[in-house]
Amino acid sequence: MKKPIWISPPHLTGSELTYLKDVIDSNWVTVVGPQLESFATAIGNYVKCPHIALTNSGTSALHLALSILGVEKDDFVLTSTFTFVASVNPIKYLGAIPVLIESESETWNMSPQFLEESILWCLKQGKKPKAIVLVHLYGMPAQIELISELAKKYDIPLVEDAAESLGSSYKNKHLGTYGDLGLYSFNGNKIISTSAGGALISSDESYIKKATFLASQAKEDTPYYEHKELGYNYQMTTLNAAMGLAQFDKLDDYIALRRRNFDYYNSALSPFGIQFSEEPNVDYFSNRWLTAIFWDDKTMKISPESLKEALENENIESRYLWKPMHTQPLYKNAPYFGDQMSEKLFKKGLCLPSGSSLSEADLERITSVIINKIKT
Ligand SMILES: *Cc1c(COP(=O)(O)O)cnc(C)c1O
């Protein structure tokens, strides 16, 4: 069997053990400590956002964001249909109703047109949406200016799910910093990993104070344990933050490597009619977390299943594009606004191995399998 190639494996730097050893030597394996402060400062400075709460996952960061914004049972929360389920589940945790918005074809992210349609529809039901959860998928910035304008026009708080998009920017401003709140994930498959972890950021200090409070069981500032509000156990640990410090040192290198993967695939495969989601203009900068390809029947009559299988036969992992939320059994009854664009992507696309640890030889091995498949 050939050496396996995974879709987006963790990429350890070799210095994790040094940082972890400090934690273990200190005996301080808990949820406060210098590693947490340093990692929070590093991320905050990097994205140029002053306030940050580290969490035990991206999902919990989103759950906190929506709790802070006062999302409650039967509220409408607008979000992207073309995403990973974690963008939507926290809406349901709070008993609110996700309203699913289709993507536009340029960035594959939330369509401003369908967003406005959905807002008008909610208003007609007599309920102003409580929040917009905007996803920047695969690292690609959404049409953030248009979406921010709509959020302002209708006075709806904007949360950016930048779980996949740490390091991506629009007009040199980091994704996650446009909204009222933004979140990142440091899960094992993300661009840098703390094994599991996340962050919630905001320019509004009161939001982050509230997040920190809710993430630690909402314990009141009393000498004994006093609780008035419902909290969670969502804090990051010093061990995860130590991982994060080691990984953070490599963030810019990893972005460059993932962008190199994209460029390699693009130049090797586009002559064969394979299509890519290009950065629409110089304002858009994608970290290229995952390279996704799609095609039409003119290029390849084959299904994603058969291409996936051809890669699997060579011990190469690939994944389907996200199956849109409005086609998921869990969310099939959620209101949906769109033209089924993401269903087409799902039916004719695949995510290719995109890790920062891929070698040129790996990339060559992958593209040759795909080219052979196109030619048959
Ligand atoms: C990974 C991911 C999340 C959740 O992050 P976790 O750290 O895995 O909880 C949320 N949204 C999107 C779009 C993601 O890809």
Coordinates of C-alpha atoms and ligand atoms in Angstrom, one line a residue:
M1 CA 0.0 0.0 0.0
K2 CA 1.3 3.5 -0.9
K3 CA 1.9 6.1 1.8
P4 CA -1.4 7.5 2.9
I5 CA -2.2 11.1 2.1
W6 CA -4.8 12.7 4.4
I7 CA -7.1 15.6 3.6
S8 CA -5.9 18.0 6.2
P9 CA -3.9 16.4 9.0
P10 CA -2.4 18.3 11.9
H11 CA 1.0 19.6 11.1
L12 CA 3.2 19.5 14.2
T13 CA 6.2 21.8 14.3
G14 CA 8.5 19.9 16.6
S15 CA 8.4 22.7 19.3
E16 CA 5.1 21.5 20.8
L17 CA 6.9 19.3 23.3
T18 CA 9.0 22.3 24.6
Y19 CA 5.8 24.3 25.3
L20 CA 4.0 21.4 26.7
K21 CA 6.9 20.5 29.0
D22 CA 6.7 24.0 30.5
V23 CA 3.0 23.4 31.4
I24 CA 3.7 19.9 32.9
D25 CA 6.7 21.1 34.8
S26 CA 4.6 23.8 36.3
N27 CA 1.9 21.3 37.4
W28 CA -0.5 23.9 36.1
V29 CA -2.7 21.8 33.8
T30 CA -5.8 23.9 34.1
V31 CA -7.9 26.8 32.6
V32 CA -5.8 29.7 33.7
G33 CA -2.1 30.2 33.2
P34 CA 0.6 32.1 31.2
Q35 CA 0.2 29.9 28.1
L36 CA -3.4 31.0 27.8
E37 CA -2.5 34.7 28.1
S38 CA 0.3 34.4 25.6
F39 CA -1.7 32.5 23.1
A40 CA -4.7 34.9 23.3
T41 CA -2.3 37.8 22.9
A42 CA -0.6 36.2 19.9
I43 CA -3.9 35.6 18.1
G44 CA -5.4 39.0 19.1
N45 CA -2.3 40.8 17.8
Y46 CA -2.2 38.8 14.7
V47 CA -5.8 39.6 13.7
K48 CA -5.6 43.0 15.2
C49 CA -8.5 42.5 17.6
P50 CA -8.1 43.7 21.2
H51 CA -10.5 41.3 23.0
I52 CA -10.4 37.5 22.8
A53 CA -11.7 34.6 24.8
L54 CA -10.1 31.2 24.2
T55 CA -12.5 28.3 24.2
N56 CA -12.5 24.5 24.1
S57 CA -13.9 24.5 20.5
G58 CA -15.1 26.7 17.7
T59 CA -18.6 25.3 18.2
S60 CA -18.6 26.5 21.8
A61 CA -17.3 29.9 20.7
L62 CA -20.3 30.2 18.5
H63 CA -22.7 29.0 21.2
L64 CA -21.3 31.7 23.5
A65 CA -21.6 34.4 20.8
L66 CA -25.2 33.6 20.2
S67 CA -25.9 33.4 24.0
I68 CA -24.3 36.9 24.4
L69 CA -26.5 38.3 21.7
G70 CA -29.5 37.1 23.6
V71 CA -30.7 34.4 21.1
E72 CA -33.6 32.6 22.6
K73 CA -36.3 30.0 21.8
D74 CA -38.1 30.6 18.5
D75 CA -35.8 33.5 17.4
F76 CA -34.7 33.6 13.8
V77 CA -31.0 33.4 13.2
L78 CA -29.8 33.7 9.6
T79 CA -26.9 31.5 8.4
S80 CA -25.2 30.0 5.4
T81 CA -26.6 26.7 4.1
F82 CA -23.3 25.7 2.5
T83 CA -21.3 25.0 5.6
F84 CA -20.3 22.4 8.2
V85 CA -23.1 21.6 10.7
A86 CA -21.3 23.3 13.6
S87 CA -22.3 26.7 12.1
V88 CA -25.9 25.8 12.6
N89 CA -26.1 23.5 15.6
P90 CA -25.6 26.2 18.3
I91 CA -28.7 28.0 16.9
K92 CA -30.6 24.9 17.6
Y93 CA -29.0 24.4 21.1
L94 CA -30.7 27.7 22.0
G95 CA -34.1 26.6 20.6
A96 CA -33.9 29.3 17.9
I97 CA -34.8 28.7 14.2
P98 CA -32.0 28.7 11.7
V99 CA -32.9 30.4 8.4
L100 CA -30.6 29.0 5.7
I101 CA -29.2 31.3 3.0
E102 CA -27.8 30.0 -0.3
S103 CA -24.3 30.9 -1.6
E104 CA -23.5 33.2 -4.5
S105 CA -21.3 31.7 -7.2
E106 CA -18.2 34.0 -6.8
T107 CA -17.0 33.1 -3.3
W108 CA -19.4 30.2 -2.6
N109 CA -20.4 32.1 0.5
M110 CA -23.7 33.7 1.7
S111 CA -25.5 35.5 -1.1
P112 CA -26.3 39.1 -0.1
Q113 CA -29.4 39.0 -2.3
F114 CA -30.9 36.0 -0.6
L115 CA -29.8 37.3 2.8
E116 CA -31.9 40.5 2.2
E117 CA -34.8 38.4 0.9
S118 CA -34.7 36.3 4.1
I119 CA -34.6 39.4 6.3
L120 CA -37.6 40.8 4.7
W121 CA -39.4 37.5 5.1
C122 CA -38.6 37.4 8.8
L123 CA -39.8 41.0 9.2
K124 CA -43.0 40.0 7.5
Q125 CA -43.5 37.3 10.2
G126 CA -43.2 40.1 12.7
K127 CA -39.8 39.0 14.0
K128 CA -36.5 40.8 13.4
P129 CA -33.7 38.2 13.1
K130 CA -31.6 38.1 16.3
A131 CA -28.3 37.5 14.4
I132 CA -26.5 36.7 11.2
V133 CA -23.9 33.9 11.3
L134 CA -21.8 34.4 8.2
V135 CA -19.4 31.6 7.3
H136 CA -16.2 32.1 5.3
L137 CA -15.9 28.7 3.8
Y138 CA -12.6 26.9 3.0
G139 CA -10.8 30.1 3.9
M140 CA -12.5 32.3 1.2
P141 CA -13.8 35.7 2.3
A142 CA -17.5 36.1 1.8
Q143 CA -18.8 39.4 0.2
I144 CA -18.3 40.9 3.6
E145 CA -18.8 44.5 2.7
L146 CA -22.3 44.0 1.2
I147 CA -23.3 41.7 4.1
S148 CA -22.0 44.2 6.7
E149 CA -24.0 46.9 5.0
L150 CA -27.2 44.8 5.2
A151 CA -26.5 43.9 8.9
K152 CA -26.2 47.7 9.6
K153 CA -29.2 48.6 7.4
Y154 CA -31.5 46.2 9.3
D155 CA -29.7 46.6 12.6
I156 CA -28.9 42.9 13.0
P157 CA -25.7 41.7 14.9
L158 CA -23.2 40.0 12.7
V159 CA -21.2 37.0 13.8
E160 CA -18.4 35.7 11.5
D161 CA -17.8 32.0 11.6
A162 CA -14.1 32.2 10.5
A163 CA -13.4 28.7 11.9
E164 CA -11.7 27.7 8.6
S165 CA -10.4 31.2 7.8
L166 CA -7.7 32.2 10.3
G167 CA -5.3 34.4 8.4
S168 CA -7.7 35.2 5.5
S169 CA -8.5 38.8 5.0
Y170 CA -10.5 41.2 2.9
K171 CA -9.0 44.6 2.1
N172 CA -6.1 43.7 4.4
K173 CA -8.5 43.4 7.4
H174 CA -8.8 39.9 9.0
L175 CA -11.9 37.9 8.7
G176 CA -13.5 37.6 12.0
T177 CA -13.0 41.3 12.7
Y178 CA -15.7 42.7 10.5
G179 CA -18.6 41.4 12.6
D180 CA -19.8 42.2 16.1
L181 CA -18.2 38.9 17.1
G182 CA -16.0 36.5 15.2
L183 CA -14.8 32.9 15.9
Y184 CA -11.9 30.7 15.0
S185 CA -11.4 26.9 15.4
F186 CA -8.1 25.2 16.3
N187 CA -9.5 21.7 15.7
G188 CA -7.1 19.0 14.5
N189 CA -7.9 19.6 10.8
K190 CA -7.8 23.4 10.8
I191 CA -4.9 25.5 9.6
I192 CA -3.3 25.5 13.1
S193 CA -4.3 23.1 15.8
T194 CA -4.4 23.0 19.6
S195 CA -5.8 19.4 19.1
A196 CA -9.2 20.9 20.1
G197 CA -9.9 24.6 20.7
G198 CA -11.4 27.8 19.5
A199 CA -11.5 31.5 20.1
L200 CA -14.1 34.2 20.2
I201 CA -13.1 37.8 19.3
S202 CA -14.7 41.2 19.4
S203 CA -13.8 44.8 19.4
D204 CA -16.4 45.2 22.2
E205 CA -14.8 44.3 25.5
S206 CA -18.1 43.7 27.3
Y207 CA -18.9 40.9 24.9
I208 CA -15.6 39.1 25.6
K209 CA -16.0 39.6 29.4
K210 CA -19.5 38.1 29.1
A211 CA -18.1 35.2 27.1
T212 CA -15.4 34.5 29.7
F213 CA -18.0 34.6 32.4
L214 CA -20.4 32.2 30.6
A215 CA -17.6 29.9 29.6
S216 CA -16.7 29.3 33.2
Q217 CA -20.2 28.3 34.6
A218 CA -21.3 31.9 35.0
K219 CA -19.9 32.1 38.5
E220 CA -20.7 35.4 40.1
D221 CA -17.9 37.5 41.6
T222 CA -18.5 36.3 45.2
P223 CA -16.3 34.4 47.6
Y224 CA -18.6 31.4 47.5
Y225 CA -20.2 29.8 44.4
E226 CA -23.1 32.0 43.4
H227 CA -25.0 31.5 40.0
K228 CA -27.7 33.7 38.6
E229 CA -27.2 32.7 34.9
L230 CA -26.9 29.5 33.0
G231 CA -23.2 29.0 32.1
Y232 CA -21.1 26.4 30.4
N233 CA -17.7 24.7 30.8
Y234 CA -16.1 26.0 27.6
Q235 CA -12.7 27.2 28.6
M236 CA -9.4 26.3 26.9
T237 CA -6.7 24.6 29.0
T238 CA -3.1 25.5 29.4
L239 CA -2.1 22.3 27.6
N240 CA -4.1 23.3 24.5
A241 CA -2.7 26.8 24.6
A242 CA 0.8 25.5 24.8
M243 CA 0.1 23.5 21.5
G244 CA -1.3 26.8 20.1
L245 CA 1.8 28.7 20.9
A246 CA 4.0 26.2 19.0
Q247 CA 1.6 26.2 16.1
F248 CA 1.1 29.9 16.0
D249 CA 4.9 30.4 15.2
K250 CA 4.2 28.6 11.9
L251 CA 0.9 30.1 10.9
D252 CA 2.1 32.3 8.1
D253 CA 4.3 29.5 6.7
Y254 CA 1.3 27.1 6.8
I255 CA -0.9 29.7 4.9
A256 CA 1.8 30.0 2.2
L257 CA 2.0 26.2 1.9
R258 CA -1.8 25.8 1.6
R259 CA -1.8 28.6 -1.0
R260 CA 0.9 26.8 -2.8
N261 CA -1.2 23.6 -2.8
F262 CA -4.1 25.5 -4.4
D263 CA -1.8 27.0 -7.1
Y264 CA -0.4 23.6 -7.9
Y265 CA -3.8 22.0 -8.3
N266 CA -5.0 25.0 -10.3
S267 CA -2.2 25.0 -12.8
A268 CA -2.1 21.1 -13.1
L269 CA -5.9 20.6 -13.4
S270 CA -7.5 23.6 -15.0
P271 CA -6.1 22.7 -18.4
F272 CA -8.4 19.7 -18.1
G273 CA -11.5 21.7 -17.4
I274 CA -11.5 21.4 -13.7
Q275 CA -12.7 24.6 -12.0
F276 CA -11.6 26.3 -8.8
S277 CA -13.0 29.1 -6.6
E278 CA -10.7 31.9 -7.5
E279 CA -10.2 35.0 -5.4
P280 CA -12.5 37.5 -7.2
N281 CA -10.0 40.4 -7.0
V282 CA -7.0 41.6 -5.1
D283 CA -9.1 42.6 -2.1
Y284 CA -9.7 38.9 -1.3
F285 CA -7.0 36.9 0.4
S286 CA -7.8 33.2 1.2
N287 CA -5.7 31.1 3.5
R288 CA -6.8 28.2 1.2
W289 CA -7.6 26.0 4.1
L290 CA -9.0 23.4 1.7
T291 CA -8.7 23.3 -2.1
A292 CA -12.1 22.3 -3.5
I293 CA -12.6 21.4 -7.2
F294 CA -15.7 21.2 -9.3
W295 CA -16.5 20.3 -12.8
D296 CA -19.4 19.9 -15.2
D297 CA -20.5 17.1 -17.4
K298 CA -18.5 18.5 -20.4
T299 CA -15.3 18.0 -18.5
M300 CA -15.9 14.7 -16.7
K301 CA -19.0 12.5 -16.8
I302 CA -17.9 11.0 -13.5
S303 CA -19.4 11.5 -10.1
P304 CA -17.5 12.7 -7.0
E305 CA -18.0 9.1 -5.7
S306 CA -16.0 7.6 -8.5
L307 CA -13.2 10.2 -8.3
K308 CA -13.1 9.7 -4.6
E309 CA -12.8 6.0 -5.1
A310 CA -10.0 6.4 -7.7
L311 CA -8.1 8.4 -5.1
E312 CA -8.9 6.0 -2.3
N313 CA -7.4 3.1 -4.4
E314 CA -4.1 5.0 -4.3
N315 CA -4.5 5.6 -0.5
I316 CA -5.4 9.3 -1.0
E317 CA -8.1 10.8 1.1
S318 CA -10.6 13.3 -0.4
R319 CA -13.9 14.6 0.9
Y320 CA -17.2 15.7 -0.5
L321 CA -17.9 19.4 -0.4
W322 CA -20.1 20.3 2.6
K323 CA -23.6 18.8 2.0
P324 CA -25.9 21.9 2.2
M325 CA -27.8 22.2 5.5
H326 CA -31.2 22.6 3.8
T327 CA -30.7 19.1 2.4
Q328 CA -29.8 17.6 5.8
P329 CA -32.5 15.5 7.6
L330 CA -31.7 17.5 10.7
Y331 CA -32.5 20.9 9.1
K332 CA -34.9 19.9 6.2
N333 CA -37.7 21.9 7.8
A334 CA -35.7 25.1 8.3
P335 CA -36.7 28.1 6.1
Y336 CA -34.4 28.3 3.1
F337 CA -33.7 31.1 0.7
G338 CA -31.9 30.4 -2.5
D339 CA -31.5 28.7 -5.9
Q340 CA -29.9 25.4 -5.0
M341 CA -26.5 26.6 -6.1
S342 CA -24.7 24.7 -3.3
E343 CA -26.5 21.4 -4.3
K344 CA -24.8 21.7 -7.7
L345 CA -21.4 22.1 -6.0
F346 CA -22.1 19.2 -3.7
K347 CA -23.0 17.0 -6.7
K348 CA -20.0 17.9 -8.8
G349 CA -17.2 18.7 -6.5
L350 CA -14.5 17.3 -4.2
C351 CA -12.1 18.6 -1.6
L352 CA -8.5 17.5 -2.3
P353 CA -5.7 16.9 0.2
S354 CA -4.7 20.4 1.4
G355 CA -2.4 19.9 4.4
S356 CA 0.6 22.2 4.8
S357 CA 2.7 19.1 5.2
L358 CA 2.1 17.9 1.6
S359 CA 5.2 17.6 -0.6
E360 CA 5.5 18.4 -4.3
A361 CA 5.7 14.6 -4.9
D362 CA 2.5 14.1 -3.0
L363 CA 0.8 16.8 -5.1
E364 CA 2.1 15.2 -8.3
R365 CA 0.8 11.8 -7.1
I366 CA -2.7 13.2 -6.4
T367 CA -3.0 15.2 -9.7
S368 CA -1.9 12.3 -11.8
V369 CA -4.6 10.1 -10.4
I370 CA -7.2 12.8 -11.2
I371 CA -5.8 13.4 -14.7
N372 CA -5.9 9.7 -15.5
K373 CA -9.5 9.6 -14.3
I374 CA -10.4 12.5 -16.6
K375 CA -8.8 10.8 -19.5
T376 CA -10.7 7.5 -19.1
Ligands
LIG1 C1 -14.6 23.4 12.2 C2 -15.7 24.3 12.0 C3 -16.5 24.8 13.1 C4 -16.4 24.2 14.5 O1 -15.1 24.2 15.1 P1 -14.8 23.1 16.2 O2 -13.5 23.6 16.8 O3 -14.6 21.8 15.4 O4 -15.9 23.0 17.1 C5 -17.4 25.7 12.9 N1 -17.7 26.2 11.7 C6 -17.0 25.7 10.6 C7 -17.3 26.3 9.3 C8 -16.0 24.8 10.7 O5 -15.4 24.3 9.7

